[in-house]
Short mmCIF file of C-alpha atoms in Angstrom, two decimals:
data_model
loop_
_atom_site.label_atom_id
_atom_site.label_comp_id
_atom_site.label_asym_id
_atom_site.label_seq_id
_atom_site.Cartn_x
_atom_site.Cartn_y
_atom_site.Cartn_z
CA MET A 69 104.21 -85.52 0.99
CA PRO A 70 106.47 -88.64 0.99
CA LYS A 71 109.84 -88.07 -0.64
CA ILE A 72 109.94 -89.33 -4.23
CA MET A 73 112.89 -91.61 -4.88
CA PRO A 74 113.47 -92.27 -8.57
CA ARG A 75 114.65 -95.73 -9.26
CA ALA A 76 115.98 -96.69 -12.61
CA THR A 77 114.81 -97.09 -15.70
CA LYS A 78 113.90 -98.78 -18.84
CA LYS A 79 111.51 -101.71 -18.59
CA THR A 80 112.95 -105.06 -19.56
CA ASN A 81 109.91 -107.32 -19.64
CA SER A 82 110.72 -110.44 -21.59
CA THR A 83 107.15 -110.71 -22.82
CA LYS A 84 106.05 -107.66 -24.77
CA ALA A 85 102.63 -106.43 -23.66
CA LYS A 86 99.93 -105.77 -26.24
CA GLU A 87 100.17 -102.27 -27.68
CA CYS A 88 97.41 -99.69 -27.28
CA GLU A 89 96.93 -96.93 -29.86
CA LEU A 90 95.36 -93.54 -29.10
CA THR A 91 94.54 -90.80 -31.59
CA VAL A 92 95.53 -87.39 -30.22
CA LYS A 93 95.21 -83.82 -31.45
CA PRO A 94 98.56 -82.01 -31.19
CA SER A 95 96.92 -78.83 -29.83
CA VAL A 96 95.17 -80.75 -27.05
CA LEU A 97 98.28 -82.82 -26.25
CA GLU A 98 100.40 -79.65 -26.09
CA GLU A 99 97.90 -77.89 -23.79
CA ASN A 100 97.68 -80.90 -21.45
CA LEU A 101 101.46 -81.35 -21.27
CA LYS A 102 102.05 -77.65 -20.53
CA LEU A 103 99.83 -77.97 -17.45
CA LEU A 104 101.37 -81.26 -16.35
CA TYR A 105 104.91 -79.95 -16.79
CA ALA A 106 104.01 -76.80 -14.82
CA ALA A 107 103.19 -79.14 -11.91
CA VAL A 108 106.53 -80.91 -12.40
CA ASN A 109 108.31 -77.55 -12.06
CA ILE A 110 106.59 -76.87 -8.73
CA GLY A 111 107.90 -80.00 -7.08
CA SER A 112 106.97 -83.21 -8.87
CA LEU A 113 109.27 -85.80 -10.41
CA ASP A 114 109.61 -85.58 -14.20
CA ARG A 115 107.48 -88.65 -14.80
CA LEU A 116 104.29 -88.66 -16.86
CA ASN A 117 102.02 -91.64 -16.15
CA ILE A 118 99.61 -92.81 -18.86
CA GLU A 119 97.01 -95.54 -18.50
CA VAL A 120 93.94 -96.55 -20.45
CA GLY A 121 90.80 -98.38 -19.26
CA ASN A 122 87.14 -97.99 -18.33
CA SER A 123 86.56 -95.86 -21.43
CA LYS A 124 89.18 -93.32 -20.32
CA SER A 125 92.75 -92.38 -21.06
CA ILE A 126 94.42 -90.77 -18.03
CA PHE A 127 97.56 -88.62 -18.04
CA TYR A 128 98.91 -87.68 -14.62
CA VAL A 129 101.90 -86.49 -12.61
CA GLY A 130 102.32 -86.85 -8.85
CA GLY A 131 104.30 -85.26 -6.03
CA ASP A 132 103.78 -81.97 -4.23
CA VAL A 133 101.10 -81.18 -6.80
CA CYS A 134 99.14 -84.09 -8.29
CA ILE A 135 97.35 -83.47 -11.59
CA LYS A 136 95.19 -85.94 -13.52
CA ILE A 137 93.72 -85.26 -16.95
CA SER A 138 91.09 -87.70 -18.23
CA HIS A 139 89.85 -88.08 -21.82
CA LYS A 140 87.21 -90.37 -23.29
CA ALA A 141 88.54 -93.52 -24.95
CA ALA A 142 87.02 -96.47 -26.76
CA LYS A 143 85.69 -99.20 -24.42
CA SER A 144 87.84 -101.79 -26.13
CA LEU A 145 91.08 -99.94 -25.40
CA ARG A 146 93.06 -101.00 -22.34
CA HIS A 147 96.65 -100.62 -21.25
CA PRO A 148 98.34 -100.71 -17.87
CA LEU A 149 100.34 -97.76 -16.61
CA VAL A 150 103.30 -96.70 -18.73
CA GLN A 151 105.66 -93.96 -17.55
CA VAL A 152 107.80 -91.54 -19.57
CA SER A 153 109.53 -88.17 -19.19
CA CYS A 154 106.93 -85.40 -19.13
CA LYS A 155 109.48 -82.84 -20.36
CA GLN A 156 110.57 -84.91 -23.36
CA LEU A 157 107.02 -85.62 -24.52
CA ARG A 158 106.09 -81.94 -24.02
CA ASP A 159 109.10 -80.86 -26.10
CA TYR A 160 107.98 -83.15 -28.94
CA ALA A 161 104.37 -81.92 -28.66
CA LEU A 162 105.53 -78.33 -29.20
CA LYS A 163 107.00 -79.27 -32.60
CA LEU A 164 104.33 -81.53 -34.14
CA ASP A 165 102.44 -80.74 -37.35
CA LYS A 166 98.69 -80.08 -37.08
CA SER A 167 97.48 -83.50 -38.27
CA PRO A 168 95.97 -86.07 -35.84
CA HIS A 169 98.75 -88.17 -34.31
CA LYS A 170 98.99 -91.77 -33.15
CA LEU A 171 100.23 -92.33 -29.62
CA ARG A 172 101.14 -96.00 -29.19
CA LEU A 173 101.63 -97.36 -25.69
CA ALA A 174 103.79 -100.42 -25.01
CA ALA A 175 105.50 -101.77 -21.92
CA GLU A 176 108.98 -100.69 -22.98
CA GLU A 177 108.19 -97.38 -24.73
CA ILE A 178 105.64 -95.04 -26.22
CA THR A 179 105.69 -94.00 -29.88
CA LEU A 180 104.35 -90.80 -31.42
CA SER A 181 103.80 -90.49 -35.19
CA ASN A 182 101.94 -88.14 -37.53
CA GLN A 183 99.12 -89.00 -39.92
CA LYS A 184 101.37 -89.37 -42.98
CA GLN A 185 103.79 -91.56 -41.02
CA SER A 186 106.55 -89.22 -42.25
CA TYR A 187 108.03 -89.09 -38.75
CA GLN A 188 107.96 -91.26 -35.66
CA TYR A 189 109.56 -90.75 -32.26
CA SER A 190 109.87 -93.11 -29.32
CA LEU A 191 110.43 -92.50 -25.61
CA CYS A 192 111.69 -95.14 -23.20
CA SER A 193 109.47 -95.98 -20.24
CA TYR A 194 110.36 -95.94 -16.53
CA GLN A 195 109.21 -97.74 -13.39
CA ASP A 196 109.46 -95.09 -10.69
CA VAL A 197 107.05 -95.11 -7.77
CA ILE A 198 105.06 -91.87 -7.75
CA PRO A 199 102.97 -91.15 -4.64
CA GLN A 200 99.38 -90.12 -5.28
CA ASN A 201 96.99 -88.16 -3.12
CA GLU A 202 94.45 -90.75 -1.98
CA ALA A 203 92.40 -88.31 0.12
CA GLU A 204 88.60 -88.49 0.12
CA PHE A 205 87.52 -85.04 -1.00
CA THR A 206 84.18 -83.37 -0.30
CA PRO A 207 83.17 -80.70 -2.86
CA CYS A 208 82.14 -77.43 -1.21
CA ALA A 209 82.23 -74.51 -3.69
CA LYS A 210 82.16 -73.65 -7.38
CA VAL A 211 84.30 -70.65 -8.38
CA ASN A 212 84.26 -68.44 -11.48
CA ILE A 213 87.77 -68.38 -12.94
CA LYS A 214 87.71 -64.68 -13.95
CA GLU A 215 86.69 -63.63 -10.43
CA PHE A 216 89.42 -65.84 -8.99
CA GLN A 217 92.07 -64.43 -11.33
CA ALA A 218 91.10 -60.85 -10.41
CA ALA A 219 91.18 -61.64 -6.66
CA LEU A 220 94.50 -63.49 -6.85
CA LYS A 221 96.06 -60.58 -8.77
CA ILE A 222 95.32 -58.30 -5.79
CA VAL A 223 96.72 -60.54 -3.03
CA ALA A 224 99.45 -62.68 -4.64
CA ASP A 225 102.11 -59.96 -4.71
CA PHE A 226 101.85 -59.64 -0.93
CA THR A 227 103.14 -63.16 -0.35
CA ASP A 228 106.85 -63.70 0.24
CA THR A 229 108.76 -64.77 -2.88
CA ASP A 230 111.28 -66.68 -0.72
CA ALA A 231 110.35 -70.37 -1.02
CA LYS A 232 112.04 -71.04 2.34
CA ASN A 233 109.57 -68.79 4.15
CA VAL A 234 106.83 -71.24 5.13
CA THR A 235 104.83 -68.51 6.89
CA SER A 236 103.82 -66.95 3.57
CA GLY A 237 100.97 -67.93 1.28
CA VAL A 238 97.36 -67.16 0.36
CA HIS A 239 94.81 -67.77 3.10
CA PHE A 240 91.31 -68.88 1.98
CA GLN A 241 88.16 -68.51 4.05
CA ILE A 242 84.89 -69.81 2.58
CA LYS A 243 81.60 -69.16 4.41
CA PRO A 244 77.90 -68.78 3.53
CA GLN A 245 76.44 -65.40 2.67
CA LEU A 246 73.44 -65.56 4.98
CA ASP A 247 70.69 -62.97 5.37
CA PRO A 248 69.35 -63.20 8.96
CA ASP A 249 66.07 -61.53 7.94
CA ALA A 250 65.32 -63.86 5.05
CA GLU A 251 63.13 -66.94 5.46
CA THR A 252 65.35 -68.86 3.06
CA ASN A 253 68.86 -68.20 1.78
CA ASP A 254 70.29 -68.86 -1.65
CA HIS A 255 73.44 -70.88 -2.30
CA SER A 256 75.86 -67.93 -2.34
CA LEU A 257 79.22 -68.15 -0.57
CA ILE A 258 81.77 -65.48 0.32
CA VAL A 259 85.41 -66.36 -0.38
CA THR A 260 87.97 -64.18 1.38
CA LEU A 261 91.53 -64.32 0.04
CA THR A 262 94.38 -62.91 2.12
CA GLY A 263 97.95 -62.62 0.86
CA VAL A 264 100.10 -63.33 3.92
CA SER A 265 103.71 -62.45 4.72
CA ASN A 266 105.52 -61.10 7.75
CA SER A 267 105.83 -57.60 6.28
CA ALA A 268 102.46 -57.04 4.62
CA LEU A 269 98.94 -58.44 4.27
CA ALA A 270 96.36 -57.92 1.50
CA GLN A 271 92.74 -59.05 1.61
CA THR A 272 89.92 -59.12 -0.93
CA VAL A 273 86.59 -60.91 -1.30
CA MET A 274 84.83 -62.72 -4.12
CA SER A 275 81.67 -64.79 -4.51
CA ALA A 276 81.24 -68.52 -5.06
CA THR A 277 78.39 -71.02 -5.29
CA ALA A 278 77.72 -73.79 -2.77
CA ILE A 279 77.67 -77.30 -4.21
CA ASP A 280 74.88 -78.41 -1.86
CA SER A 281 72.43 -75.50 -1.84
CA ASP A 282 69.87 -77.41 0.27
CA SER A 283 72.11 -77.35 3.36
CA ILE A 284 73.59 -73.87 3.00
CA GLY A 285 72.43 -72.98 6.51
CA ALA A 286 74.55 -75.82 7.94
CA PHE A 287 77.61 -74.96 5.83
CA GLU A 288 80.72 -75.08 8.02
CA PRO A 289 83.27 -72.33 7.23
CA VAL A 290 86.38 -73.64 5.48
CA GLU A 291 89.90 -72.26 5.93
CA PHE A 292 93.22 -73.25 4.39
CA VAL A 293 96.51 -71.74 3.16
CA LEU A 294 98.14 -72.54 -0.19
CA SER A 295 101.36 -71.39 -1.85
CA LYS A 296 101.41 -68.68 -4.50
CA LYS A 297 102.94 -71.11 -7.02
CA VAL A 298 100.06 -73.59 -6.81
CA LEU A 299 97.40 -70.88 -7.08
CA SER A 300 99.19 -69.22 -10.00
CA LEU A 301 99.08 -72.58 -11.80
CA ILE A 302 95.31 -72.79 -11.20
CA ALA A 303 94.78 -69.19 -12.37
CA SER A 304 96.80 -69.83 -15.54
CA TYR A 305 95.27 -73.12 -16.67
CA ALA A 306 91.87 -73.68 -15.03
CA LYS A 307 88.37 -72.87 -16.21
CA ASP A 308 85.49 -72.42 -13.76
CA PHE A 309 86.43 -74.90 -11.03
CA VAL A 310 85.14 -76.79 -8.00
CA ILE A 311 87.00 -76.71 -4.67
CA ALA A 312 86.91 -79.90 -2.59
CA ILE A 313 88.38 -80.42 0.88
CA ASP A 314 89.70 -83.32 2.92
CA ASP A 315 90.18 -82.18 6.54
CA GLU A 316 91.86 -85.40 7.66
CA THR A 317 94.82 -85.11 5.28
CA ARG A 318 94.72 -81.29 5.08
CA SER A 319 94.43 -81.53 1.30
CA VAL A 320 92.61 -79.38 -1.26
CA GLN A 321 91.42 -80.39 -4.71
CA PHE A 322 90.55 -78.23 -7.73
CA SER A 323 88.65 -79.79 -10.65
CA TRP A 324 87.40 -78.41 -13.95
CA GLY A 325 86.56 -79.27 -17.54
CA SER A 326 83.83 -81.14 -19.41
CA THR A 327 85.34 -82.64 -22.57
CA SER A 328 88.49 -83.44 -20.62
CA GLN A 329 88.35 -83.61 -16.82
CA VAL A 330 91.26 -82.06 -14.93
CA VAL A 331 91.86 -82.72 -11.23
CA CYS A 332 94.60 -80.95 -9.26
CA SER A 333 95.23 -81.86 -5.62
CA THR A 334 97.79 -80.56 -3.13
CA GLN A 335 98.39 -80.36 0.60
CA THR A 336 97.78 -77.10 2.46
CA LEU A 337 100.57 -75.16 4.15
CA LYS A 338 100.83 -75.77 7.88
CA GLY A 339 101.89 -73.19 10.44
CA SER A 340 100.94 -70.00 12.23
CA TYR A 341 100.15 -66.99 10.04
CA PRO A 342 99.58 -63.27 10.67
CA ASN A 343 95.86 -62.52 10.96
CA LEU A 344 94.51 -59.40 9.24
CA ASP A 345 91.12 -59.76 10.94
CA GLU A 346 92.80 -59.38 14.33
CA VAL A 347 94.59 -56.22 13.17
CA LYS A 348 91.33 -54.79 11.84
CA SER A 349 89.53 -55.49 15.14
CA GLN A 350 92.30 -53.77 17.11
CA MET A 351 91.89 -50.65 14.98
CA GLU A 352 88.10 -50.76 14.79
CA HIS A 353 87.52 -47.83 17.15
CA ASN A 354 90.53 -45.81 16.05
CA ASP A 355 89.74 -42.81 13.86
CA VAL A 356 93.31 -41.59 13.28
CA GLU A 357 93.72 -41.32 9.52
CA ILE A 358 96.59 -39.56 7.77
CA GLU A 359 95.52 -38.44 4.29
CA LEU A 360 98.00 -37.85 1.44
CA ASN A 361 97.83 -37.29 -2.30
CA THR A 362 98.20 -40.74 -3.89
CA GLN A 363 100.26 -39.78 -6.95
CA GLU A 364 102.56 -37.43 -5.00
CA LEU A 365 103.28 -40.22 -2.50
CA ILE A 366 103.91 -42.77 -5.29
CA SER A 367 106.37 -40.42 -7.02
CA ALA A 368 108.24 -39.76 -3.78
CA LEU A 369 108.50 -43.48 -2.92
CA LYS A 370 109.75 -44.39 -6.39
CA ARG A 371 112.58 -41.88 -6.05
CA HIS A 372 113.57 -43.36 -2.67
CA GLN A 373 113.25 -46.90 -4.06
CA VAL A 374 116.29 -46.24 -6.29
CA SER A 375 118.69 -46.59 -3.33
CA SER A 376 116.70 -48.01 -0.40
CA LYS A 377 114.38 -50.87 0.50
CA GLU A 378 112.98 -48.98 3.50
CA VAL A 379 111.56 -45.51 3.92
CA ASN A 380 110.97 -43.27 6.93
CA LEU A 381 107.82 -41.11 7.24
CA ILE A 382 107.71 -38.34 9.84
CA ILE A 383 104.27 -36.73 10.06
CA GLU A 384 103.92 -33.48 11.98
CA GLU A 385 100.97 -31.12 11.66
CA THR A 386 100.28 -30.81 7.89
CA GLN A 387 103.69 -31.98 6.70
CA CYS A 388 104.90 -35.50 5.90
CA THR A 389 108.67 -35.84 5.48
CA VAL A 390 109.64 -38.89 3.43
CA SER A 391 113.29 -39.83 3.81
CA GLN A 392 115.96 -42.54 3.75
CA ASN A 393 119.60 -42.66 4.80
CA ASN A 394 121.98 -45.55 4.15
CA ASP A 395 125.45 -46.43 2.83
CA VAL A 396 124.40 -45.70 -0.75
CA GLY A 397 123.10 -42.20 -0.07
CA SER A 398 120.31 -40.22 1.50
CA GLY A 399 117.38 -38.02 0.56
CA SER A 400 114.20 -36.44 1.85
CA GLU A 401 111.21 -34.53 0.55
CA ASN A 402 108.14 -32.91 2.07
CA LEU A 403 104.54 -33.66 1.19
CA PHE A 404 101.35 -31.97 2.32
CA CYS A 405 99.09 -34.19 4.43
CA HIS A 406 95.95 -34.02 6.52
CA ASN A 407 96.79 -34.97 10.13
CA PRO A 408 94.00 -34.91 12.75
CA THR A 409 96.38 -35.46 15.70
CA GLU A 410 98.75 -33.19 17.59
CA ASN A 411 101.37 -35.92 17.85
CA LYS A 412 104.47 -36.22 15.74
CA ILE A 413 104.13 -39.63 14.06
CA GLU A 414 107.08 -41.67 12.78
CA LEU A 415 106.83 -44.74 10.56
CA TRP A 416 109.39 -47.13 8.98
CA LEU A 417 107.96 -49.17 6.07
CA PHE A 418 109.11 -51.38 3.19
CA VAL A 419 109.07 -49.28 0.00
CA ASP A 420 108.15 -52.20 -2.33
CA TYR A 421 105.07 -53.29 -0.39
CA PHE A 422 103.98 -49.67 0.13
CA LEU A 423 104.10 -49.07 -3.64
CA LYS A 424 102.22 -52.30 -4.37
CA VAL A 425 99.35 -51.03 -2.23
CA LEU A 426 99.35 -47.55 -3.73
CA ASP A 427 99.31 -48.94 -7.28
CA LEU A 428 95.92 -50.49 -6.45
CA ILE A 429 94.42 -47.27 -5.06
CA LYS A 430 92.08 -45.58 -7.55
CA GLU A 431 91.22 -42.53 -5.42
CA LYS A 432 93.15 -39.24 -5.65
CA THR A 433 94.00 -39.43 -1.95
CA VAL A 434 95.01 -42.35 0.23
CA LYS A 435 94.17 -42.68 3.93
CA LEU A 436 96.62 -44.37 6.29
CA LYS A 437 94.73 -45.66 9.31
CA LEU A 438 96.93 -45.89 12.40
CA CYS A 439 96.68 -47.41 15.85
CA LEU A 440 98.81 -44.92 17.73
CA GLU A 441 100.87 -45.83 20.77
CA THR A 442 102.73 -43.21 22.85
CA ASP A 443 105.04 -43.55 25.82
CA GLN A 444 104.29 -41.47 28.88
CA GLY A 445 105.84 -38.02 28.59
CA ASP A 446 106.70 -38.58 24.92
CA ASP A 447 105.05 -36.48 22.23
CA ASP A 448 106.06 -38.88 19.45
CA ALA A 449 103.66 -41.64 18.38
CA ALA A 450 104.09 -44.83 16.38
CA SER A 451 101.77 -47.43 14.86
CA ASN A 452 102.64 -51.11 14.73
CA HIS A 453 100.48 -51.45 11.63
CA VAL A 454 99.29 -49.18 8.85
CA LEU A 455 95.85 -50.17 7.50
CA ILE A 456 94.67 -49.00 4.08
CA GLN A 457 91.25 -49.70 2.60
CA GLU A 458 90.30 -49.46 -1.07
CA GLN A 459 86.62 -50.35 -1.61
CA SER A 460 86.32 -54.00 -0.47
CA ASN A 461 90.10 -54.50 -0.39
CA PHE A 462 92.18 -54.17 2.78
CA PHE A 463 95.94 -53.80 3.04
CA CYS A 464 98.15 -53.90 6.12
CA LEU A 465 101.79 -52.77 6.26
CA ALA A 466 103.91 -53.79 9.24
CA GLN A 467 105.98 -51.15 11.02
CA LEU A 468 109.72 -51.91 10.83
CA VAL A 469 112.43 -51.50 13.40
CA GLU A 470 114.70 -48.69 12.22
CA THR A 471 117.64 -50.07 10.24
CA ASN A 472 120.19 -48.91 7.70
CA ASP A 473 120.58 -50.83 4.42
#
């Protein structure tokens, strides 16, 4: 997105423009401003733009995440764009009484007052240039918000929390759910969400509905990657929403609402990302699975987590030794495991990601699927990746190079 350069300040038009008065409900204003200010916190300038015309009042912020909220307005009402601080107006909205309020728009300021006229507050306007996403979006899928929230909860924690790591995000893949034996197919889509980072991957699936059900057979698969922050905003504020795509600008749009229409648009993350499907294909014909008691493993890892970010697993016959050794201290404990191989297997894994996976496992035992690699004449074996499946969810932990904290 183009860099936003704020340029001063209060308008000084010599001719005062005609005022425009809107009636607003404090609860609705507060809800709208919470969403708009959440976008400001992600990477937008603290400028709320308000304009009225064509039977609509539009509140929007622009930048890394562009959000527009439209409400119905009287046909006679018109006012050109006026711009104020989103944070200041939100802070006022949080402290209003419950009566309908008057929001008066003028060139130099906006004024907010309650029904009894017992208080009135004004905010100065600005003239900053805010870039907008002018992409031409094509709607492709309608998504149930509860399904999306449940899916995002599984994969979001496997993205990197470091904002500087541009190789981390949530990968979307949308494709038709086709039955090759059926004469006709319905308008169902499969949405695969993959939480992507260098150290771990998590994947789950959910359903969606195609916008154009008549051409479901010609539906082209859609793929894009978005940041955890943007998707968390959608999960927190959206209702059932429509996803629209613009391939040319690599932008994605989410829209929802009936009484008030909300549109959120953002650019996708660009780069090369680890691919869980490739890892799964490499391990497709490998039947090496190490089975451990889920709760026993969780308890052991939590004890090691006290003083270490990494943990070492040595698996030999029916014993799994979990250990760590660093400047803070050391420790080890033995767990019973089922091991179908004769090799001694050694793994180094991140404790935090390992525990995140295990917390999602509902079975009494967990199976670690390994793609073993051995050097000639060496009885030890290692696996570059550890794959764990829980129903329709897949998790992949990357093997670490041995280090000391």
